Amino acid sequence: MKNFIALFLFFCATIAASAQIRTEILLEKNWKFSRTDQPEAVGPDFDDAAWQSVRVPHDWAAYGPFDGNADLQNVAITQDGETQASMKSGRTGGLPFIGVGWYRTRFDAGGFEPGSRRASICFDGAMSNARVWLNGREVGFRPYGYNSFWFDISPFVKERDNVLAVRLENLPESSRWYPGAGLYRNVRLRITSDVHVPVWGTRVTTSRVSEQSAEVELHTEISAPAGLKGAFRIVTKILDAGGNAIASASYGAGAVPESATTRFSIANPHLWSPESPYLYRAVSELFVDDRSVDLYETRFGVRSLEIIPNKGMFLNGKPVKFRGVCNHHDLGPLGAAVNRRALQRQLEILKDMGCNAIRTAHNMPAPELVELCDEMGFMMMVEAFDEWNTAKCRNGYNLYFDQWAEKDLVNMIRQFRNNASVVMWSIGNEVPGQHTAKGMRTARDLQAICHREDPTRPVTMGIDNVQGAMNSHMAAILDVAGFTYRLPFYRKAYAELPQEIVLGSETASTISSRGVYHFPVVRGSNKMHEDNQCSGYDVEHCSWSNLPDDDFAHQDDYPWCIGEFVWTGFDYLGEPTPYGSKWPNHSSMFGIIDLAGIPKDRYYLYRSHWNPSEETLHILPHWTWPGREGQTTPVFVYTNHPSAELFINGKSQGKLTKDKGMTVERTDTKEASDQLLRLRRYRLMWMDAKYEPGTIKVVAYNERGEAVAEREVHTAGRPHHIELSADRTSLAADGRDLAFITARVVDSRGNLCPDASHSLRFKTSGAGTFEAAANGDPTNLEQFHLPRMSLFKGQLVAIVRAGERSGTLRFEAEAAGLGKGTVELKVQD
């Protein structure tokens, strides 16, 4: 009881002190927005009453409409092996993100006092070329839309009625995918005393980590007025996940120093890992002449990561491989506007698949994503740039690299170097010039910046010109050689590079559309179809890439392969390969999960391999094929079990067993590839099955030949009603929380109607609002934010947002000739 009272009093004192000496205000409401370029908008007295009222984060371009002429690019994509330019209508998603946007808001800076207090304005990201004014005076400029940045606004800020104005501009041909537009990440005001820890001002390192003990060192920067006198002291407590103080240390000096270092020992630490993502907090209080002047909190994890030549990667002394995905930053129908719940939902879906790592391709992430990876247990490769100083896009980051690269890279590392989830930095993706001495020196210099700012984490990059990078020694000087695809080079690189380690920094680029199946079923490279879709049989890929099974085999056969990051976890806006020159097509088909967040068949292939402790038994394709009676319709099964038997209308089609003998060496020929031999190691495939209406059933068997699971798929009847299911039943009444509601059209027996394409109309009432909808069809041009959407292959997802008052949120979906679907959700304080 005494310990509880002491802890309670400590927190009360901490909260009280924090309220007095450090304030953070999220600037999310009361923004005004305009697409008209009005330079006079910097003035405090400018009349913005006619501007649109918005809430930040905000992506102005996500509302559309789609247009194939938006950012039309006549280019040859050299990364894809193209040698001749062609018109790319959907390369950046066909949304109107080009041009200028203005934002203005008013805020009070309560407690700010000139001379004794400091104020800063912090942007988690602003797309792009952000120029900022406060009370009519220019504060600063940052061009890179993905970088977090901050300005000291102490000379410009007032205690009351401040006017903040931000001008953003996206240039044409500045991106290879949809970048978003506007203040798409959060904006924060921070007020501190004149002696304080600056933004991202701490660095935590752990050493001698074991299950018995760990050494923790906290390095803290101190910002103070020049010539300030007074006795300085910093007191830091380490708190466990339950808020219990488990260690403390202090540092004192006769005057305020530029930095202070405190050290701790933690007995029997909880080690951070994907399976057990345990987090600690370091709470530091600064004193000058015994007067409390600042309180700063640093969240961290205790873990060790070691990469050993020829042996692999070890987390906390145990072997581990990246089972990772690459993800762009957009959130499908929400555009690029960041939302914590939307990110959390993505990670929940990936976690169930067995994913344990995220690569933030090809840009710096939102802090919400990194925080969630800390909490949910995902290792992260945080990536900085898609371009250096040689252009991929005419108006891309190459315009800014020489002046801004170090500043932007330093910001990224300082922002995320204390996050337990971050295990590796990536300095670039498939940059031109990998074969040159100049490119090698740039890689060396960027890696040196990473090591200077964070000596604890290895550095990699995405290398696509493997032989060129080996010849220039670029691949050799990196801590980890990361290859994008290029499987035929793996063994050569392992034999010749000093690291004796290979990472698949980007893999697969398998392309598929959910619920779409093309016949005959043959492996295809850059194959195009009349419907602008790709086959859900998961046998189509790009000319430079491969199938999931190819990467599985390399990771399974070679311990020196330390994992992979699949391109991509989710479909994203832009890069509709191979249909970049064939409109309409506005989003990728690389994703394991579609743009609406509905898993494709491929999801279950990864789940069967990456999450073997959980049962997976998935059948494809659907079994509703009017007109295909008697025709060959292959049946694939993705399962964690070794064997299965297929029945069509009760008649056995034979029992198949995965062939573990299909190793890399045995299947490393074109003939083996064409015959899908390597796929037999990970999939069960009845290639000669013939369609007849009715039921297909699969019975799975364990290693002892015992039947352990079964699943059926039925031919669907006529569409009967709309079936709704929400991803959660209760939302927080904070104005930000979201629920994702899947709508399916089923027959009278509840079977999905895979060809249903009805247009659904939505109605939302009560304690929330309709936000957006998507169906996962890359050729669909309906605007996401309108309360209607056509089904794609019988399904879609609608998104609702909680209000700020408790109550019941009611959502309805209806369409002509179908029974209405209804779902109710609780919104609670």
PDB file of N, CA and C in Angstrom, residues 649-729:
ATOM      1  N   ASN A 649     -18.232 -32.318 -55.518  1.00  0.00           N
ATOM      2  CA  ASN A 649     -19.540 -32.980 -55.376  1.00  0.00           C
ATOM      3  C   ASN A 649     -19.391 -34.409 -54.853  1.00  0.00           C
ATOM      4  N   GLY A 650     -18.517 -34.551 -53.842  1.00  0.00           N
ATOM      5  CA  GLY A 650     -18.344 -35.815 -53.154  1.00  0.00           C
ATOM      6  C   GLY A 650     -17.361 -36.767 -53.801  1.00  0.00           C
ATOM      7  N   LYS A 651     -16.861 -36.465 -55.000  1.00  0.00           N
ATOM      8  CA  LYS A 651     -15.943 -37.365 -55.683  1.00  0.00           C
ATOM      9  C   LYS A 651     -14.506 -36.899 -55.471  1.00  0.00           C
ATOM     10  N   SER A 652     -13.665 -37.785 -54.957  1.00  0.00           N
ATOM     11  CA  SER A 652     -12.280 -37.419 -54.670  1.00  0.00           C
ATOM     12  C   SER A 652     -11.510 -37.123 -55.957  1.00  0.00           C
ATOM     13  N   GLN A 653     -10.743 -36.034 -55.900  1.00  0.00           N
ATOM     14  CA  GLN A 653      -9.857 -35.676 -57.005  1.00  0.00           C
ATOM     15  C   GLN A 653      -8.403 -36.026 -56.689  1.00  0.00           C
ATOM     16  N   GLY A 654      -8.219 -36.749 -55.574  1.00  0.00           N
ATOM     17  CA  GLY A 654      -6.884 -37.169 -55.194  1.00  0.00           C
ATOM     18  C   GLY A 654      -6.339 -36.408 -54.011  1.00  0.00           C
ATOM     19  N   LYS A 655      -5.385 -37.005 -53.346  1.00  0.00           N
ATOM     20  CA  LYS A 655      -4.714 -36.424 -52.180  1.00  0.00           C
ATOM     21  C   LYS A 655      -3.329 -35.959 -52.598  1.00  0.00           C
ATOM     22  N   LEU A 656      -2.991 -34.725 -52.242  1.00  0.00           N
ATOM     23  CA  LEU A 656      -1.687 -34.159 -52.576  1.00  0.00           C
ATOM     24  C   LEU A 656      -0.922 -33.845 -51.302  1.00  0.00           C
ATOM     25  N   THR A 657       0.403 -33.927 -51.404  1.00  0.00           N
ATOM     26  CA  THR A 657       1.304 -33.593 -50.299  1.00  0.00           C
ATOM     27  C   THR A 657       2.346 -32.604 -50.793  1.00  0.00           C
ATOM     28  N   LYS A 658       2.638 -31.602 -49.973  1.00  0.00           N
ATOM     29  CA  LYS A 658       3.676 -30.631 -50.346  1.00  0.00           C
ATOM     30  C   LYS A 658       5.008 -31.348 -50.544  1.00  0.00           C
ATOM     31  N   ASP A 659       5.712 -30.958 -51.591  1.00  0.00           N
ATOM     32  CA  ASP A 659       6.972 -31.598 -51.940  1.00  0.00           C
ATOM     33  C   ASP A 659       8.132 -30.782 -51.384  1.00  0.00           C
ATOM     34  N   LYS A 660       8.638 -31.184 -50.219  1.00  0.00           N
ATOM     35  CA  LYS A 660       9.735 -30.450 -49.578  1.00  0.00           C
ATOM     36  C   LYS A 660      11.045 -30.600 -50.335  1.00  0.00           C
ATOM     37  N   GLY A 661      11.095 -31.505 -51.265  1.00  0.00           N
ATOM     38  CA  GLY A 661      12.322 -31.708 -52.024  1.00  0.00           C
ATOM     39  C   GLY A 661      12.545 -30.689 -53.123  1.00  0.00           C
ATOM     40  N   MET A 662      11.578 -29.818 -53.353  1.00  0.00           N
ATOM     41  CA  MET A 662      11.706 -28.812 -54.412  1.00  0.00           C
ATOM     42  C   MET A 662      12.553 -27.636 -53.918  1.00  0.00           C
ATOM     43  N   THR A 663      13.846 -27.901 -53.731  1.00  0.00           N
ATOM     44  CA  THR A 663      14.779 -26.908 -53.225  1.00  0.00           C
ATOM     45  C   THR A 663      15.135 -25.900 -54.312  1.00  0.00           C
ATOM     46  N   VAL A 664      15.875 -24.848 -53.908  1.00  0.00           N
ATOM     47  CA  VAL A 664      16.291 -23.845 -54.875  1.00  0.00           C
ATOM     48  C   VAL A 664      17.105 -24.480 -55.992  1.00  0.00           C
ATOM     49  N   GLU A 665      18.108 -25.298 -55.628  1.00  0.00           N
ATOM     50  CA  GLU A 665      18.972 -25.892 -56.652  1.00  0.00           C
ATOM     51  C   GLU A 665      18.189 -26.810 -57.586  1.00  0.00           C
ATOM     52  N   ARG A 666      17.282 -27.564 -57.045  1.00  0.00           N
ATOM     53  CA  ARG A 666      16.556 -28.534 -57.870  1.00  0.00           C
ATOM     54  C   ARG A 666      15.589 -27.859 -58.835  1.00  0.00           C
ATOM     55  N   THR A 667      15.122 -26.666 -58.476  1.00  0.00           N
ATOM     56  CA  THR A 667      14.095 -26.017 -59.300  1.00  0.00           C
ATOM     57  C   THR A 667      14.612 -24.765 -59.987  1.00  0.00           C
ATOM     58  N   ASP A 668      15.942 -24.639 -60.069  1.00  0.00           N
ATOM     59  CA  ASP A 668      16.535 -23.412 -60.603  1.00  0.00           C
ATOM     60  C   ASP A 668      16.740 -23.505 -62.112  1.00  0.00           C
ATOM     61  N   THR A 669      15.684 -23.870 -62.831  1.00  0.00           N
ATOM     62  CA  THR A 669      15.728 -23.925 -64.294  1.00  0.00           C
ATOM     63  C   THR A 669      14.448 -23.325 -64.845  1.00  0.00           C
ATOM     64  N   LYS A 670      14.478 -22.911 -66.100  1.00  0.00           N
ATOM     65  CA  LYS A 670      13.286 -22.346 -66.732  1.00  0.00           C
ATOM     66  C   LYS A 670      12.194 -23.409 -66.862  1.00  0.00           C
ATOM     67  N   GLU A 671      12.592 -24.629 -67.152  1.00  0.00           N
ATOM     68  CA  GLU A 671      11.598 -25.697 -67.265  1.00  0.00           C
ATOM     69  C   GLU A 671      10.870 -25.911 -65.947  1.00  0.00           C
ATOM     70  N   ALA A 672      11.610 -25.926 -64.847  1.00  0.00           N
ATOM     71  CA  ALA A 672      10.993 -26.098 -63.533  1.00  0.00           C
ATOM     72  C   ALA A 672      10.071 -24.925 -63.215  1.00  0.00           C
ATOM     73  N   SER A 673      10.499 -23.728 -63.625  1.00  0.00           N
ATOM     74  CA  SER A 673       9.667 -22.542 -63.388  1.00  0.00           C
ATOM     75  C   SER A 673       8.374 -22.620 -64.178  1.00  0.00           C
ATOM     76  N   ASP A 674       8.462 -22.979 -65.452  1.00  0.00           N
ATOM     77  CA  ASP A 674       7.272 -23.069 -66.291  1.00  0.00           C
ATOM     78  C   ASP A 674       6.298 -24.134 -65.788  1.00  0.00           C
ATOM     79  N   GLN A 675       6.822 -25.200 -65.194  1.00  0.00           N
ATOM     80  CA  GLN A 675       5.987 -26.292 -64.700  1.00  0.00           C
ATOM     81  C   GLN A 675       5.520 -26.075 -63.260  1.00  0.00           C
ATOM     82  N   LEU A 676       5.838 -24.915 -62.699  1.00  0.00           N
ATOM     83  CA  LEU A 676       5.422 -24.558 -61.346  1.00  0.00           C
ATOM     84  C   LEU A 676       5.918 -25.564 -60.302  1.00  0.00           C
ATOM     85  N   LEU A 677       7.099 -26.140 -60.541  1.00  0.00           N
ATOM     86  CA  LEU A 677       7.586 -27.181 -59.637  1.00  0.00           C
ATOM     87  C   LEU A 677       7.870 -26.639 -58.236  1.00  0.00           C
ATOM     88  N   ARG A 678       8.467 -25.436 -58.169  1.00  0.00           N
ATOM     89  CA  ARG A 678       8.780 -24.891 -56.842  1.00  0.00           C
ATOM     90  C   ARG A 678       7.516 -24.623 -56.046  1.00  0.00           C
ATOM     91  N   LEU A 679       6.415 -24.316 -56.753  1.00  0.00           N
ATOM     92  CA  LEU A 679       5.148 -24.042 -56.075  1.00  0.00           C
ATOM     93  C   LEU A 679       4.630 -25.276 -55.341  1.00  0.00           C
ATOM     94  N   ARG A 680       5.020 -26.467 -55.785  1.00  0.00           N
ATOM     95  CA  ARG A 680       4.556 -27.697 -55.144  1.00  0.00           C
ATOM     96  C   ARG A 680       5.090 -27.842 -53.717  1.00  0.00           C
ATOM     97  N   ARG A 681       6.116 -27.058 -53.404  1.00  0.00           N
ATOM     98  CA  ARG A 681       6.685 -27.103 -52.050  1.00  0.00           C
ATOM     99  C   ARG A 681       5.783 -26.382 -51.051  1.00  0.00           C
ATOM    100  N   TYR A 682       4.998 -25.425 -51.540  1.00  0.00           N
ATOM    101  CA  TYR A 682       4.226 -24.565 -50.630  1.00  0.00           C
ATOM    102  C   TYR A 682       2.731 -24.543 -50.921  1.00  0.00           C
ATOM    103  N   ARG A 683       2.311 -25.037 -52.066  1.00  0.00           N
ATOM    104  CA  ARG A 683       0.896 -25.038 -52.427  1.00  0.00           C
ATOM    105  C   ARG A 683       0.467 -26.449 -52.812  1.00  0.00           C
ATOM    106  N   LEU A 684      -0.820 -26.691 -52.658  1.00  0.00           N
ATOM    107  CA  LEU A 684      -1.419 -27.917 -53.180  1.00  0.00           C
ATOM    108  C   LEU A 684      -2.279 -27.510 -54.366  1.00  0.00           C
ATOM    109  N   MET A 685      -2.038 -28.125 -55.544  1.00  0.00           N
ATOM    110  CA  MET A 685      -2.654 -27.648 -56.785  1.00  0.00           C
ATOM    111  C   MET A 685      -3.215 -28.823 -57.579  1.00  0.00           C
ATOM    112  N   TRP A 686      -4.512 -28.800 -57.762  1.00  0.00           N
ATOM    113  CA  TRP A 686      -5.172 -29.779 -58.617  1.00  0.00           C
ATOM    114  C   TRP A 686      -5.386 -29.101 -59.975  1.00  0.00           C
ATOM    115  N   MET A 687      -4.409 -29.270 -60.859  1.00  0.00           N
ATOM    116  CA  MET A 687      -4.391 -28.510 -62.106  1.00  0.00           C
ATOM    117  C   MET A 687      -5.428 -28.993 -63.107  1.00  0.00           C
ATOM    118  N   ASP A 688      -5.907 -30.231 -62.972  1.00  0.00           N
ATOM    119  CA  ASP A 688      -6.831 -30.796 -63.959  1.00  0.00           C
ATOM    120  C   ASP A 688      -8.276 -30.813 -63.491  1.00  0.00           C
ATOM    121  N   ALA A 689      -8.570 -30.161 -62.370  1.00  0.00           N
ATOM    122  CA  ALA A 689      -9.953 -30.146 -61.875  1.00  0.00           C
ATOM    123  C   ALA A 689     -10.870 -29.498 -62.909  1.00  0.00           C
ATOM    124  N   LYS A 690     -12.088 -30.050 -63.017  1.00  0.00           N
ATOM    125  CA  LYS A 690     -13.066 -29.519 -63.974  1.00  0.00           C
ATOM    126  C   LYS A 690     -14.274 -28.993 -63.217  1.00  0.00           C
ATOM    127  N   TYR A 691     -14.793 -27.892 -63.730  1.00  0.00           N
ATOM    128  CA  TYR A 691     -15.904 -27.233 -63.048  1.00  0.00           C
ATOM    129  C   TYR A 691     -17.222 -27.960 -63.290  1.00  0.00           C
ATOM    130  N   GLU A 692     -17.931 -28.189 -62.205  1.00  0.00           N
ATOM    131  CA  GLU A 692     -19.328 -28.561 -62.253  1.00  0.00           C
ATOM    132  C   GLU A 692     -20.007 -27.920 -61.045  1.00  0.00           C
ATOM    133  N   PRO A 693     -21.176 -27.320 -61.233  1.00  0.00           N
ATOM    134  CA  PRO A 693     -21.815 -26.610 -60.113  1.00  0.00           C
ATOM    135  C   PRO A 693     -22.029 -27.550 -58.926  1.00  0.00           C
ATOM    136  N   GLY A 694     -21.980 -26.972 -57.748  1.00  0.00           N
ATOM    137  CA  GLY A 694     -22.191 -27.769 -56.547  1.00  0.00           C
ATOM    138  C   GLY A 694     -21.250 -27.369 -55.440  1.00  0.00           C
ATOM    139  N   THR A 695     -20.500 -28.342 -54.917  1.00  0.00           N
ATOM    140  CA  THR A 695     -19.658 -28.116 -53.742  1.00  0.00           C
ATOM    141  C   THR A 695     -18.263 -28.674 -53.964  1.00  0.00           C
ATOM    142  N   ILE A 696     -17.259 -27.884 -53.622  1.00  0.00           N
ATOM    143  CA  ILE A 696     -15.904 -28.428 -53.512  1.00  0.00           C
ATOM    144  C   ILE A 696     -15.540 -28.446 -52.034  1.00  0.00           C
ATOM    145  N   LYS A 697     -14.943 -29.540 -51.635  1.00  0.00           N
ATOM    146  CA  LYS A 697     -14.542 -29.715 -50.243  1.00  0.00           C
ATOM    147  C   LYS A 697     -13.098 -30.141 -50.195  1.00  0.00           C
ATOM    148  N   VAL A 698     -12.379 -29.601 -49.200  1.00  0.00           N
ATOM    149  CA  VAL A 698     -10.992 -29.978 -48.980  1.00  0.00           C
ATOM    150  C   VAL A 698     -10.859 -30.516 -47.566  1.00  0.00           C
ATOM    151  N   VAL A 699     -10.220 -31.680 -47.444  1.00  0.00           N
ATOM    152  CA  VAL A 699      -9.906 -32.271 -46.149  1.00  0.00           C
ATOM    153  C   VAL A 699      -8.393 -32.221 -45.979  1.00  0.00           C
ATOM    154  N   ALA A 700      -7.926 -31.617 -44.885  1.00  0.00           N
ATOM    155  CA  ALA A 700      -6.494 -31.501 -44.627  1.00  0.00           C
ATOM    156  C   ALA A 700      -6.041 -32.588 -43.672  1.00  0.00           C
ATOM    157  N   TYR A 701      -4.784 -33.046 -43.856  1.00  0.00           N
ATOM    158  CA  TYR A 701      -4.220 -34.122 -43.045  1.00  0.00           C
ATOM    159  C   TYR A 701      -2.908 -33.656 -42.423  1.00  0.00           C
ATOM    160  N   ASN A 702      -2.628 -34.149 -41.207  1.00  0.00           N
ATOM    161  CA  ASN A 702      -1.366 -33.836 -40.545  1.00  0.00           C
ATOM    162  C   ASN A 702      -0.275 -34.802 -40.986  1.00  0.00           C
ATOM    163  N   GLU A 703       0.892 -34.694 -40.345  1.00  0.00           N
ATOM    164  CA  GLU A 703       2.037 -35.532 -40.725  1.00  0.00           C
ATOM    165  C   GLU A 703       1.778 -37.015 -40.529  1.00  0.00           C
ATOM    166  N   ARG A 704       0.851 -37.354 -39.639  1.00  0.00           N
ATOM    167  CA  ARG A 704       0.534 -38.764 -39.384  1.00  0.00           C
ATOM    168  C   ARG A 704      -0.577 -39.274 -40.286  1.00  0.00           C
ATOM    169  N   GLY A 705      -1.034 -38.424 -41.205  1.00  0.00           N
ATOM    170  CA  GLY A 705      -2.093 -38.836 -42.113  1.00  0.00           C
ATOM    171  C   GLY A 705      -3.486 -38.738 -41.527  1.00  0.00           C
ATOM    172  N   GLU A 706      -3.635 -38.059 -40.395  1.00  0.00           N
ATOM    173  CA  GLU A 706      -4.931 -37.923 -39.746  1.00  0.00           C
ATOM    174  C   GLU A 706      -5.662 -36.697 -40.281  1.00  0.00           C
ATOM    175  N   ALA A 707      -6.947 -36.852 -40.580  1.00  0.00           N
ATOM    176  CA  ALA A 707      -7.757 -35.720 -41.024  1.00  0.00           C
ATOM    177  C   ALA A 707      -7.926 -34.747 -39.858  1.00  0.00           C
ATOM    178  N   VAL A 708      -7.548 -33.471 -40.073  1.00  0.00           N
ATOM    179  CA  VAL A 708      -7.549 -32.505 -38.972  1.00  0.00           C
ATOM    180  C   VAL A 708      -8.396 -31.262 -39.265  1.00  0.00           C
ATOM    181  N   ALA A 709      -8.790 -31.047 -40.504  1.00  0.00           N
ATOM    182  CA  ALA A 709      -9.596 -29.860 -40.825  1.00  0.00           C
ATOM    183  C   ALA A 709     -10.255 -30.070 -42.180  1.00  0.00           C
ATOM    184  N   GLU A 710     -11.371 -29.376 -42.385  1.00  0.00           N
ATOM    185  CA  GLU A 710     -11.994 -29.402 -43.700  1.00  0.00           C
ATOM    186  C   GLU A 710     -12.701 -28.079 -43.967  1.00  0.00           C
ATOM    187  N   ARG A 711     -12.883 -27.814 -45.243  1.00  0.00           N
ATOM    188  CA  ARG A 711     -13.541 -26.573 -45.655  1.00  0.00           C
ATOM    189  C   ARG A 711     -14.289 -26.819 -46.954  1.00  0.00           C
ATOM    190  N   GLU A 712     -15.423 -26.126 -47.120  1.00  0.00           N
ATOM    191  CA  GLU A 712     -16.232 -26.262 -48.328  1.00  0.00           C
ATOM    192  C   GLU A 712     -16.462 -24.907 -48.979  1.00  0.00           C
ATOM    193  N   VAL A 713     -16.590 -24.920 -50.288  1.00  0.00           N
ATOM    194  CA  VAL A 713     -17.013 -23.747 -51.056  1.00  0.00           C
ATOM    195  C   VAL A 713     -18.158 -24.191 -51.951  1.00  0.00           C
ATOM    196  N   HIS A 714     -19.245 -23.396 -51.969  1.00  0.00           N
ATOM    197  CA  HIS A 714     -20.450 -23.771 -52.701  1.00  0.00           C
ATOM    198  C   HIS A 714     -20.700 -22.835 -53.869  1.00  0.00           C
ATOM    199  N   THR A 715     -21.319 -23.376 -54.901  1.00  0.00           N
ATOM    200  CA  THR A 715     -21.781 -22.534 -55.995  1.00  0.00           C
ATOM    201  C   THR A 715     -22.890 -21.622 -55.471  1.00  0.00           C
ATOM    202  N   ALA A 716     -22.759 -20.333 -55.737  1.00  0.00           N
ATOM    203  CA  ALA A 716     -23.718 -19.357 -55.212  1.00  0.00           C
ATOM    204  C   ALA A 716     -24.968 -19.294 -56.072  1.00  0.00           C
ATOM    205  N   GLY A 717     -26.095 -19.016 -55.405  1.00  0.00           N
ATOM    206  CA  GLY A 717     -27.351 -18.777 -56.106  1.00  0.00           C
ATOM    207  C   GLY A 717     -27.511 -17.301 -56.426  1.00  0.00           C
ATOM    208  N   ARG A 718     -28.750 -16.873 -56.600  1.00  0.00           N
ATOM    209  CA  ARG A 718     -29.023 -15.486 -56.936  1.00  0.00           C
ATOM    210  C   ARG A 718     -28.709 -14.572 -55.745  1.00  0.00           C
ATOM    211  N   PRO A 719     -28.209 -13.369 -56.007  1.00  0.00           N
ATOM    212  CA  PRO A 719     -27.977 -12.409 -54.906  1.00  0.00           C
ATOM    213  C   PRO A 719     -29.268 -12.173 -54.134  1.00  0.00           C
ATOM    214  N   HIS A 720     -29.162 -12.219 -52.802  1.00  0.00           N
ATOM    215  CA  HIS A 720     -30.353 -12.141 -51.968  1.00  0.00           C
ATOM    216  C   HIS A 720     -30.329 -10.957 -51.010  1.00  0.00           C
ATOM    217  N   HIS A 721     -29.229 -10.786 -50.253  1.00  0.00           N
ATOM    218  CA  HIS A 721     -29.203  -9.699 -49.284  1.00  0.00           C
ATOM    219  C   HIS A 721     -27.772  -9.230 -49.031  1.00  0.00           C
ATOM    220  N   ILE A 722     -27.688  -8.092 -48.354  1.00  0.00           N
ATOM    221  CA  ILE A 722     -26.392  -7.501 -48.000  1.00  0.00           C
ATOM    222  C   ILE A 722     -26.035  -7.925 -46.581  1.00  0.00           C
ATOM    223  N   GLU A 723     -24.849  -8.453 -46.434  1.00  0.00           N
ATOM    224  CA  GLU A 723     -24.350  -8.894 -45.130  1.00  0.00           C
ATOM    225  C   GLU A 723     -23.257  -7.921 -44.676  1.00  0.00           C
ATOM    226  N   LEU A 724     -23.415  -7.330 -43.491  1.00  0.00           N
ATOM    227  CA  LEU A 724     -22.452  -6.366 -42.963  1.00  0.00           C
ATOM    228  C   LEU A 724     -21.731  -6.927 -41.745  1.00  0.00           C
ATOM    229  N   SER A 725     -20.437  -6.660 -41.659  1.00  0.00           N
ATOM    230  CA  SER A 725     -19.667  -7.027 -40.467  1.00  0.00           C
ATOM    231  C   SER A 725     -18.647  -5.941 -40.199  1.00  0.00           C
ATOM    232  N   ALA A 726     -18.623  -5.446 -38.954  1.00  0.00           N
ATOM    233  CA  ALA A 726     -17.689  -4.389 -38.565  1.00  0.00           C
ATOM    234  C   ALA A 726     -16.475  -4.991 -37.886  1.00  0.00           C
ATOM    235  N   ASP A 727     -15.338  -4.314 -38.025  1.00  0.00           N
ATOM    236  CA  ASP A 727     -14.106  -4.823 -37.422  1.00  0.00           C
ATOM    237  C   ASP A 727     -14.069  -4.621 -35.916  1.00  0.00           C
ATOM    238  N   ARG A 728     -15.002  -3.815 -35.362  1.00  0.00           N
ATOM    239  CA  ARG A 728     -15.091  -3.618 -33.929  1.00  0.00           C
ATOM    240  C   ARG A 728     -16.486  -3.128 -33.594  1.00  0.00           C
ATOM    241  N   THR A 729     -16.874  -3.311 -32.352  1.00  0.00           N
ATOM    242  CA  THR A 729     -18.242  -2.972 -31.936  1.00  0.00           C
ATOM    243  C   THR A 729     -18.302  -1.684 -31.135  1.00  0.00           C
TER     244      THR A 729
END
